[in-house]
Short mmCIF file of C-alpha atoms in Angstrom, two decimals:
data_model
loop_
_atom_site.label_atom_id
_atom_site.label_comp_id
_atom_site.label_asym_id
_atom_site.label_seq_id
_atom_site.Cartn_x
_atom_site.Cartn_y
_atom_site.Cartn_z
CA UNK A 89 231.27 173.28 131.15
CA UNK A 90 233.06 174.90 133.95
CA UNK A 91 235.37 176.82 131.93
CA UNK A 92 232.64 178.81 130.56
CA UNK A 93 230.57 179.17 134.14
CA UNK A 94 233.74 180.91 135.31
CA UNK A 95 232.85 183.19 133.14
CA UNK A 96 229.76 184.54 134.53
CA UNK A 97 231.53 187.49 137.25
CA UNK A 98 232.11 188.81 133.45
CA UNK A 99 228.71 188.51 132.34
CA UNK A 100 227.94 192.75 131.85
CA UNK A 101 231.48 192.47 129.46
CA UNK A 102 229.97 190.07 127.63
CA UNK A 103 226.55 192.45 127.48
CA UNK A 104 228.75 195.32 126.46
CA UNK A 105 230.68 193.97 123.83
CA UNK A 106 229.91 190.80 122.12
CA UNK A 107 228.67 191.22 119.63
CA UNK A 108 224.97 189.17 118.68
CA UNK A 109 224.84 187.44 115.42
CA UNK A 110 223.83 188.75 111.95
CA UNK A 111 220.50 189.00 111.61
CA UNK A 112 220.90 187.07 108.06
CA UNK A 113 221.95 184.48 108.98
CA UNK A 114 219.63 183.42 112.03
CA UNK A 115 217.57 183.40 108.36
CA UNK A 116 219.90 180.75 107.82
CA UNK A 117 219.55 178.73 110.51
CA UNK A 118 215.75 178.87 112.04
CA UNK A 119 212.53 176.72 110.50
CA UNK A 120 210.13 178.28 108.25
CA UNK A 121 207.21 178.77 110.82
CA UNK A 122 209.48 179.08 114.44
CA UNK A 123 206.73 178.74 117.07
CA UNK A 124 208.93 178.31 119.97
CA UNK A 125 212.83 178.86 120.21
CA UNK A 126 215.74 177.92 122.69
CA UNK A 127 218.03 180.47 122.98
CA UNK A 128 220.81 177.19 124.32
CA UNK A 129 223.87 178.85 126.69
CA UNK A 130 221.98 182.09 126.26
CA UNK A 131 224.98 183.44 127.99
CA UNK A 132 223.10 187.36 128.53
CA UNK A 133 220.99 186.76 125.83
CA UNK A 134 222.41 187.96 122.71
CA UNK A 135 220.76 186.13 120.32
CA UNK A 136 217.02 185.99 122.60
CA UNK A 137 217.31 189.71 122.17
CA UNK A 138 218.16 189.67 117.79
CA UNK A 139 215.50 186.66 117.94
CA UNK A 140 212.13 188.96 119.85
CA UNK A 141 214.04 191.95 117.50
CA UNK A 142 212.42 190.50 114.59
CA UNK A 143 210.38 191.49 112.13
CA UNK A 144 208.27 188.22 112.69
CA UNK A 145 209.75 187.51 116.35
CA UNK A 146 208.57 183.18 117.54
CA UNK A 147 206.32 183.18 119.46
CA UNK A 148 208.26 181.73 122.27
CA UNK A 149 212.01 182.66 123.32
CA UNK A 150 213.60 179.68 126.15
CA UNK A 151 216.93 180.85 127.11
CA UNK A 152 218.30 178.12 128.48
CA UNK A 153 221.81 179.13 130.30
CA UNK A 154 223.96 177.58 133.38
CA UNK A 155 225.45 180.55 135.14
CA UNK A 156 222.61 182.26 136.87
CA UNK A 157 224.83 185.95 136.61
CA UNK A 158 224.66 185.12 132.97
CA UNK A 159 220.69 183.92 133.04
CA UNK A 160 219.96 187.62 135.35
CA UNK A 161 220.93 190.41 132.56
CA UNK A 162 217.98 187.64 129.92
CA UNK A 163 214.91 190.25 129.63
CA UNK A 164 212.23 189.71 127.26
CA UNK A 165 212.26 185.20 127.08
CA UNK A 166 211.37 182.73 129.44
CA UNK A 167 214.50 182.15 131.51
CA UNK A 168 215.62 178.46 132.64
CA UNK A 169 218.34 177.44 133.92
CA UNK A 170 220.09 174.11 132.14
CA UNK A 171 222.60 173.31 130.39
CA UNK A 172 222.36 170.86 126.90
CA UNK A 173 223.41 167.78 127.89
CA UNK A 174 220.17 168.46 130.90
CA UNK A 175 217.59 170.32 128.39
CA UNK A 176 214.62 171.41 130.63
CA UNK A 177 212.71 170.61 128.26
CA UNK A 178 209.79 168.44 128.08
CA UNK A 179 210.27 165.48 124.86
CA UNK A 180 208.88 166.91 121.19
CA UNK A 181 208.29 170.74 122.98
CA UNK A 182 210.38 173.47 120.76
CA UNK A 183 210.64 173.86 116.43
CA UNK A 184 214.44 175.66 116.90
CA UNK A 185 217.56 175.30 119.33
CA UNK A 186 219.96 177.96 118.32
CA UNK A 187 224.05 177.86 120.58
CA UNK A 188 226.18 181.00 119.20
CA UNK A 189 229.46 180.56 119.87
CA UNK A 190 229.15 177.16 122.18
CA UNK A 191 228.90 174.25 120.63
CA UNK A 192 232.69 173.67 121.74
CA UNK A 193 231.82 173.76 125.79
CA UNK A 194 229.35 170.66 124.96
CA UNK A 195 229.11 167.22 125.82
CA UNK A 196 228.60 166.81 121.44
CA UNK A 197 227.55 163.29 122.35
CA UNK A 198 224.71 163.78 125.00
CA UNK A 199 224.05 166.97 123.48
CA UNK A 200 222.87 166.02 120.31
CA UNK A 201 221.17 163.00 122.08
CA UNK A 202 219.83 165.94 124.45
CA UNK A 203 218.21 168.59 121.34
CA UNK A 204 217.85 165.84 119.02
CA UNK A 205 214.72 164.83 122.30
CA UNK A 206 213.48 168.40 122.39
CA UNK A 207 212.85 168.86 119.37
CA UNK A 208 209.96 168.52 117.57
CA UNK A 209 210.09 165.96 113.90
CA UNK A 210 211.53 168.66 111.14
CA UNK A 211 212.68 170.95 113.54
CA UNK A 212 216.71 172.36 113.71
CA UNK A 213 218.84 173.43 115.05
CA UNK A 214 221.85 176.16 114.04
CA UNK A 215 224.91 176.55 115.19
CA UNK A 216 226.10 179.36 114.64
CA UNK A 217 230.20 180.86 115.98
CA UNK A 218 229.90 185.76 115.84
CA UNK A 219 233.39 187.39 115.02
CA UNK A 220 236.15 190.10 113.86
CA UNK A 221 236.55 188.92 110.81
CA UNK A 222 240.16 187.10 111.63
CA UNK A 223 241.68 187.61 107.78
CA UNK A 224 241.97 191.42 108.50
CA UNK A 225 245.20 192.03 109.01
CA UNK A 226 244.55 194.35 112.12
CA UNK A 227 242.28 192.33 114.19
CA UNK A 228 244.27 189.14 113.79
CA UNK A 229 247.62 190.76 115.41
CA UNK A 230 244.50 192.33 117.87
CA UNK A 231 242.70 188.99 118.63
CA UNK A 232 246.57 187.34 119.05
CA UNK A 233 246.92 190.28 121.92
CA UNK A 234 243.83 188.15 122.93
CA UNK A 235 245.02 184.86 122.95
CA UNK A 236 242.25 183.73 120.85
CA UNK A 237 245.13 181.29 119.69
CA UNK A 238 244.16 179.30 122.87
CA UNK A 239 239.81 180.10 122.80
CA UNK A 240 237.61 177.60 123.13
CA UNK A 241 236.36 177.86 119.52
CA UNK A 242 239.79 177.50 117.97
CA UNK A 243 240.25 174.98 116.74
CA UNK A 244 236.63 174.94 115.31
CA UNK A 245 237.33 178.69 113.60
CA UNK A 246 240.37 176.83 112.50
CA UNK A 247 238.57 174.55 110.65
CA UNK A 248 236.06 176.40 109.42
CA UNK A 249 233.91 175.59 111.60
CA UNK A 250 232.91 171.91 109.29
CA UNK A 251 231.84 169.59 111.58
CA UNK A 252 229.71 166.51 111.44
CA UNK A 253 227.72 166.06 114.24
CA UNK A 254 227.32 162.58 116.23
CA UNK A 255 225.59 159.91 113.57
CA UNK A 256 222.87 158.09 114.76
CA UNK A 257 220.45 160.91 116.30
CA UNK A 258 218.29 161.85 112.85
CA UNK A 259 219.63 165.16 112.48
CA UNK A 260 220.33 166.15 108.33
CA UNK A 261 223.03 167.89 107.40
CA UNK A 262 221.27 171.31 105.53
CA UNK A 263 225.05 173.55 104.95
CA UNK A 264 226.81 171.18 105.32
CA UNK A 265 229.12 174.03 103.95
CA UNK A 266 229.46 176.54 106.24
CA UNK A 267 226.86 179.72 106.03
CA UNK A 268 229.38 182.85 105.99
CA UNK A 269 228.41 186.54 106.62
CA UNK A 270 230.63 189.91 106.50
CA UNK A 271 229.57 193.02 107.85
CA UNK A 272 230.90 195.78 110.11
CA UNK A 273 230.17 197.02 113.22
CA UNK A 274 231.16 200.75 114.84
CA UNK A 275 233.20 200.92 117.85
CA UNK A 276 235.32 202.26 120.02
CA UNK A 277 239.34 201.39 120.55
CA UNK A 278 238.57 200.88 124.49
CA UNK A 279 235.42 198.65 124.15
CA UNK A 280 237.59 196.33 121.26
CA UNK A 281 240.32 196.00 123.90
CA UNK A 282 237.50 195.49 126.12
CA UNK A 283 236.12 192.52 123.91
CA UNK A 284 239.23 191.14 123.79
CA UNK A 285 238.80 190.64 126.93
CA UNK A 286 236.17 188.57 126.75
CA UNK A 287 237.96 185.43 125.50
CA UNK A 288 237.86 182.59 126.55
CA UNK A 289 242.45 182.77 126.80
CA UNK A 290 241.93 185.93 128.03
CA UNK A 291 238.98 185.77 131.22
CA UNK A 292 240.82 182.33 132.41
CA UNK A 293 243.44 185.19 133.58
CA UNK A 294 244.02 187.29 137.17
CA UNK A 295 242.94 190.17 137.05
CA UNK A 296 245.85 192.21 135.98
CA UNK A 297 246.93 189.71 133.95
CA UNK A 298 243.77 190.46 132.28
CA UNK A 299 244.69 194.86 132.50
CA UNK A 300 247.32 193.41 130.86
CA UNK A 301 245.71 192.53 127.66
CA UNK A 302 243.41 195.50 128.06
CA UNK A 303 246.02 198.20 127.86
CA UNK A 304 248.69 195.78 124.86
CA UNK A 305 245.31 195.99 122.19
CA UNK A 306 244.52 199.36 123.48
CA UNK A 307 247.71 200.90 122.54
CA UNK A 308 248.82 198.84 119.21
CA UNK A 309 244.82 199.90 118.23
CA UNK A 310 246.31 203.25 118.18
CA UNK A 311 248.79 202.64 115.38
CA UNK A 312 247.58 199.37 114.10
CA UNK A 313 243.93 202.21 113.57
CA UNK A 314 244.73 205.30 113.12
CA UNK A 315 242.54 209.09 113.31
CA UNK A 316 239.73 209.70 116.00
CA UNK A 317 236.94 207.50 117.22
CA UNK A 318 234.35 205.53 116.49
CA UNK A 319 236.36 202.50 113.88
CA UNK A 320 233.76 200.67 112.35
CA UNK A 321 234.97 196.66 112.94
CA UNK A 322 234.90 193.64 110.22
CA UNK A 323 233.13 191.12 111.67
CA UNK A 324 232.22 187.50 110.31
CA UNK A 325 228.41 185.17 111.08
CA UNK A 326 229.74 181.69 111.02
CA UNK A 327 225.82 179.01 110.52
CA UNK A 328 225.41 175.41 110.32
CA UNK A 329 222.02 174.44 110.62
CA UNK A 330 220.96 170.56 110.90
CA UNK A 331 217.06 169.72 110.78
CA UNK A 332 215.66 166.67 112.45
CA UNK A 333 214.08 164.04 110.38
CA UNK A 334 212.01 160.87 111.05
CA UNK A 335 215.30 160.00 113.81
CA UNK A 336 217.41 157.22 111.32
CA UNK A 337 220.60 157.55 111.23
CA UNK A 338 222.26 159.70 108.61
#
């Protein structure tokens, strides 16, 4: 988590360049009745905004994020500093916990126990990842410039986001195969290069090295995707969902 919290200095770039999950993917991870939903490791609130923009938004959205610089950019929801391993919530308090592009930063055992504690029986854990689609050649090449292979989610990505929660906390896997929702987003080449610089493998570099990545990505985009701005960028959101049962081991 300390590495993840170092990204708050680029909170404005996260807000500007990172995509929110596709609405269809949110549909796949929310329970039928979601009165109170937690956006866990909320960052700048991309999931929070997507939840609040739904035709029938949850009654309560709580954004929980350890980095105050990120949390300060969240609007329209209750806000609290906290981590997946130490949630500032009472027992059985919420209907759903969502985490977008964040699970790889958590201690899986401690986070699973905490999420099970705060969920009501029948509540859901929804994990999402949104990324420029690496099966498209030009996207894959630009992601390589952005050191995507060293990003925190890279190992999960290579496995198709297939993994099991720690056993013994009462979760039933509703989507043993990850659901992939493909969509497009209109972006300028500068915005694409800026997004590349929000990957954790780049954020850990110093400012000069980050600028070199931006310049290299921007130049390569002109070669790979000729023509005027903007560009239709292929994205996908990957979704997994678990439901909390009676607490017995799965």
